[in-house]
Amino acid sequence: MKVLVVLGSGGHTKEMVRLVELLGPEYEYSYLIAEDDPISESKIQQPGPVFRALRPRFQDDPPWRVLWKLVISGVQARRALRQVRPDVVLSAGPGLAVPVSLLGKWMGARVIYVETASPVHYLTTTGKIMRHLADLFFVQWPELQSQVPGAIYAGRLW
């Protein structure tokens, strides 16, 4: 099974690296990382090809810039998806997860999303979007599971 893992930066990467470690080497991994993230690639423990894409959103970006960056990021993500042809897109919270998950789902991949562990009582912006896209939606706090219909709580990744 081919798994395209979307690495954010910082805690998002830490959570995904931990999940891949738990899943083990029996899957064929590839990775999509933000262009401006110089660290995440060095954290990868299960080998696989690495692709880069523009981070679609920073906190203070105006809506027109987010839209423009989403288009560029989507084109870059599509290139990765066409090369990998993943069965699953796996992510944990970075904004980059949205365009690659949307395109991956359109190309027939299943989408698994793990809400990052930082919010206990509310979904992140990405989580609010991914809740409607993901085939499996995991949260890392039981308090959050009770607020999100269909969410799965299976413990924390850190």
mmCIF file of C-alpha atoms in Angstrom:
data_model
loop_
_atom_site.group_PDB
_atom_site.id
_atom_site.type_symbol
_atom_site.label_atom_id
_atom_site.label_comp_id
_atom_site.label_asym_id
_atom_site.label_seq_id
_atom_site.Cartn_x
_atom_site.Cartn_y
_atom_site.Cartn_z
ATOM 1 C CA MET A 1 0.000 0.000 0.000
ATOM 2 C CA LYS A 2 1.349 3.428 -0.970
ATOM 3 C CA VAL A 3 1.046 6.168 1.662
ATOM 4 C CA LEU A 4 1.726 9.826 0.917
ATOM 5 C CA VAL A 5 2.575 11.480 4.236
ATOM 6 C CA VAL A 6 2.140 15.257 4.476
ATOM 7 C CA LEU A 7 4.667 16.760 6.851
ATOM 8 C CA GLY A 8 4.031 20.238 8.220
ATOM 9 C CA SER A 9 6.730 21.605 10.403
ATOM 10 C CA GLY A 10 7.491 21.306 14.108
ATOM 11 C CA GLY A 11 4.791 19.371 15.973
ATOM 12 C CA HIS A 12 2.951 18.317 12.797
ATOM 13 C CA THR A 13 6.082 16.588 11.554
ATOM 14 C CA LYS A 14 6.793 15.059 14.945
ATOM 15 C CA GLU A 15 3.290 13.550 15.056
ATOM 16 C CA MET A 16 3.482 12.136 11.531
ATOM 17 C CA VAL A 17 6.983 10.705 12.031
ATOM 18 C CA ARG A 18 5.709 9.015 15.209
ATOM 19 C CA LEU A 19 2.657 7.610 13.389
ATOM 20 C CA VAL A 20 4.795 6.270 10.530
ATOM 21 C CA GLU A 21 7.080 4.693 13.133
ATOM 22 C CA LEU A 22 4.029 2.984 14.696
ATOM 23 C CA LEU A 23 2.746 1.809 11.291
ATOM 24 C CA GLY A 24 6.112 0.219 10.515
ATOM 25 C CA PRO A 25 8.040 -0.533 7.322
ATOM 26 C CA GLU A 26 5.417 -2.659 5.542
ATOM 27 C CA TYR A 27 4.000 0.347 3.667
ATOM 28 C CA GLU A 28 5.537 2.224 0.748
ATOM 29 C CA TYR A 29 5.956 5.784 2.007
ATOM 30 C CA SER A 30 6.467 9.045 0.172
ATOM 31 C CA TYR A 31 6.444 12.515 1.686
ATOM 32 C CA LEU A 32 5.164 15.981 0.808
ATOM 33 C CA ILE A 33 6.848 18.828 2.684
ATOM 34 C CA ALA A 34 6.460 22.603 2.527
ATOM 35 C CA GLU A 35 9.114 24.307 0.386
ATOM 36 C CA ASP A 36 10.188 26.557 3.244
ATOM 37 C CA ASP A 37 10.655 23.748 5.771
ATOM 38 C CA PRO A 38 14.372 22.879 5.988
ATOM 39 C CA ILE A 39 14.077 20.494 8.959
ATOM 40 C CA SER A 40 11.264 17.961 8.412
ATOM 41 C CA GLU A 41 13.080 15.936 5.762
ATOM 42 C CA SER A 42 15.888 15.186 8.233
ATOM 43 C CA LYS A 43 13.322 13.700 10.671
ATOM 44 C CA ILE A 44 12.071 11.015 8.255
ATOM 45 C CA GLN A 45 12.917 7.519 9.503
ATOM 46 C CA GLN A 46 11.104 5.338 6.948
ATOM 47 C CA PRO A 47 12.686 6.044 3.557
ATOM 48 C CA GLY A 48 10.721 7.268 0.570
ATOM 49 C CA PRO A 49 10.738 9.932 -2.112
ATOM 50 C CA VAL A 50 10.276 13.514 -0.918
ATOM 51 C CA PHE A 51 8.272 16.133 -2.790
ATOM 52 C CA ARG A 52 7.994 19.826 -2.034
ATOM 53 C CA ALA A 53 5.067 22.243 -2.330
ATOM 54 C CA LEU A 54 4.344 25.840 -1.397
ATOM 55 C CA ARG A 55 2.808 26.340 2.046
ATOM 56 C CA PRO A 56 -0.645 27.709 1.170
ATOM 57 C CA ARG A 57 -1.196 29.872 4.215
ATOM 58 C CA PHE A 58 0.611 31.891 6.810
ATOM 59 C CA GLN A 59 -1.235 33.412 9.746
ATOM 60 C CA ASP A 60 -1.281 36.977 8.383
ATOM 61 C CA ASP A 61 -1.762 36.279 4.667
ATOM 62 C CA PRO A 62 -4.668 38.183 3.106
ATOM 63 C CA PRO A 63 -7.348 35.996 1.469
ATOM 64 C CA TRP A 64 -6.241 36.827 -2.099
ATOM 65 C CA ARG A 65 -2.697 35.610 -1.328
ATOM 66 C CA VAL A 66 -4.001 32.403 0.301
ATOM 67 C CA LEU A 67 -6.098 31.694 -2.793
ATOM 68 C CA TRP A 68 -3.127 32.283 -5.106
ATOM 69 C CA LYS A 69 -0.845 30.098 -2.996
ATOM 70 C CA LEU A 70 -3.509 27.366 -2.868
ATOM 71 C CA VAL A 71 -3.519 27.222 -6.670
ATOM 72 C CA ILE A 72 0.279 26.934 -6.851
ATOM 73 C CA SER A 73 0.383 24.445 -3.990
ATOM 74 C CA GLY A 74 -2.336 22.402 -5.674
ATOM 75 C CA VAL A 75 -0.363 22.210 -8.925
ATOM 76 C CA GLN A 76 2.733 21.063 -7.034
ATOM 77 C CA ALA A 77 0.748 18.543 -4.991
ATOM 78 C CA ARG A 78 -0.844 17.174 -8.166
ATOM 79 C CA ARG A 79 2.620 16.476 -9.598
ATOM 80 C CA ALA A 80 3.511 14.485 -6.481
ATOM 81 C CA LEU A 81 0.195 12.634 -6.532
ATOM 82 C CA ARG A 82 0.593 11.713 -10.213
ATOM 83 C CA GLN A 83 4.062 10.293 -9.569
ATOM 84 C CA VAL A 84 3.197 8.429 -6.380
ATOM 85 C CA ARG A 85 -0.402 7.339 -7.064
ATOM 86 C CA PRO A 86 -0.983 6.840 -3.316
ATOM 87 C CA ASP A 87 -3.661 4.609 -1.856
ATOM 88 C CA VAL A 88 -3.735 6.852 1.229
ATOM 89 C CA VAL A 89 -2.957 10.505 1.966
ATOM 90 C CA LEU A 90 -2.004 10.837 5.636
ATOM 91 C CA SER A 91 -1.637 14.170 7.425
ATOM 92 C CA ALA A 92 -1.785 15.852 10.817
ATOM 93 C CA GLY A 93 -2.706 19.450 10.501
ATOM 94 C CA PRO A 94 -0.626 21.635 8.220
ATOM 95 C CA GLY A 95 -2.500 23.774 5.702
ATOM 96 C CA LEU A 96 -0.666 21.896 2.974
ATOM 97 C CA ALA A 97 -2.883 18.917 3.835
ATOM 98 C CA VAL A 98 -5.964 20.558 2.328
ATOM 99 C CA PRO A 99 -5.012 20.822 -1.377
ATOM 100 C CA VAL A 100 -3.165 17.485 -1.461
ATOM 101 C CA SER A 101 -6.043 15.700 0.306
ATOM 102 C CA LEU A 102 -8.645 17.237 -1.965
ATOM 103 C CA LEU A 103 -6.707 16.284 -5.097
ATOM 104 C CA GLY A 104 -5.762 12.890 -3.674
ATOM 105 C CA LYS A 105 -9.377 12.078 -2.955
ATOM 106 C CA TRP A 106 -10.327 13.209 -6.449
ATOM 107 C CA MET A 107 -7.680 10.796 -7.802
ATOM 108 C CA GLY A 108 -9.095 7.901 -5.759
ATOM 109 C CA ALA A 109 -6.927 7.882 -2.628
ATOM 110 C CA ARG A 110 -8.367 7.489 0.856
ATOM 111 C CA VAL A 111 -7.687 10.414 3.176
ATOM 112 C CA ILE A 112 -6.697 9.898 6.805
ATOM 113 C CA TYR A 113 -6.407 13.001 8.930
ATOM 114 C CA VAL A 114 -5.122 13.262 12.488
ATOM 115 C CA GLU A 115 -5.981 16.557 14.171
ATOM 116 C CA THR A 116 -2.839 17.896 15.782
ATOM 117 C CA ALA A 117 -2.692 17.452 19.555
ATOM 118 C CA SER A 118 -2.459 21.135 20.443
ATOM 119 C CA PRO A 119 -6.211 21.946 20.511
ATOM 120 C CA VAL A 120 -8.114 20.163 23.276
ATOM 121 C CA HIS A 121 -11.567 21.751 22.927
ATOM 122 C CA TYR A 122 -11.803 23.031 19.334
ATOM 123 C CA LEU A 123 -10.696 22.085 15.802
ATOM 124 C CA THR A 124 -7.959 23.963 13.982
ATOM 125 C CA THR A 125 -8.849 25.761 10.752
ATOM 126 C CA THR A 126 -7.381 22.860 8.783
ATOM 127 C CA GLY A 127 -9.282 20.394 10.982
ATOM 128 C CA LYS A 128 -12.581 22.166 10.254
ATOM 129 C CA ILE A 129 -11.968 21.711 6.522
ATOM 130 C CA MET A 130 -10.496 18.212 6.720
ATOM 131 C CA ARG A 131 -13.416 16.964 8.800
ATOM 132 C CA HIS A 132 -15.468 17.045 5.602
ATOM 133 C CA LEU A 133 -12.737 15.592 3.349
ATOM 134 C CA ALA A 134 -11.247 12.799 5.439
ATOM 135 C CA ASP A 135 -12.374 9.195 5.229
ATOM 136 C CA LEU A 136 -10.992 8.697 8.733
ATOM 137 C CA PHE A 137 -10.730 11.660 11.102
ATOM 138 C CA PHE A 138 -8.760 11.175 14.312
ATOM 139 C CA VAL A 139 -8.528 13.505 17.306
ATOM 140 C CA GLN A 140 -5.980 13.235 20.087
ATOM 141 C CA TRP A 141 -8.171 14.276 23.006
ATOM 142 C CA PRO A 142 -11.354 12.538 24.258
ATOM 143 C CA GLU A 143 -12.784 15.993 25.042
ATOM 144 C CA LEU A 144 -12.553 16.886 21.363
ATOM 145 C CA GLN A 145 -14.068 13.598 20.192
ATOM 146 C CA SER A 146 -17.280 14.400 22.053
ATOM 147 C CA GLN A 147 -17.577 17.651 20.081
ATOM 148 C CA VAL A 148 -16.852 16.278 16.607
ATOM 149 C CA PRO A 149 -19.355 13.722 15.281
ATOM 150 C CA GLY A 150 -17.638 10.775 13.627
ATOM 151 C CA ALA A 151 -14.207 11.592 15.061
ATOM 152 C CA ILE A 152 -12.099 8.716 16.357
ATOM 153 C CA TYR A 153 -10.035 8.993 19.510
ATOM 154 C CA ALA A 154 -7.172 6.480 19.602
ATOM 155 C CA GLY A 155 -4.769 8.176 22.011
ATOM 156 C CA ARG A 156 -2.042 10.738 21.450
ATOM 157 C CA LEU A 157 1.009 10.560 19.207
ATOM 158 C CA TRP A 158 3.391 12.188 21.692
#
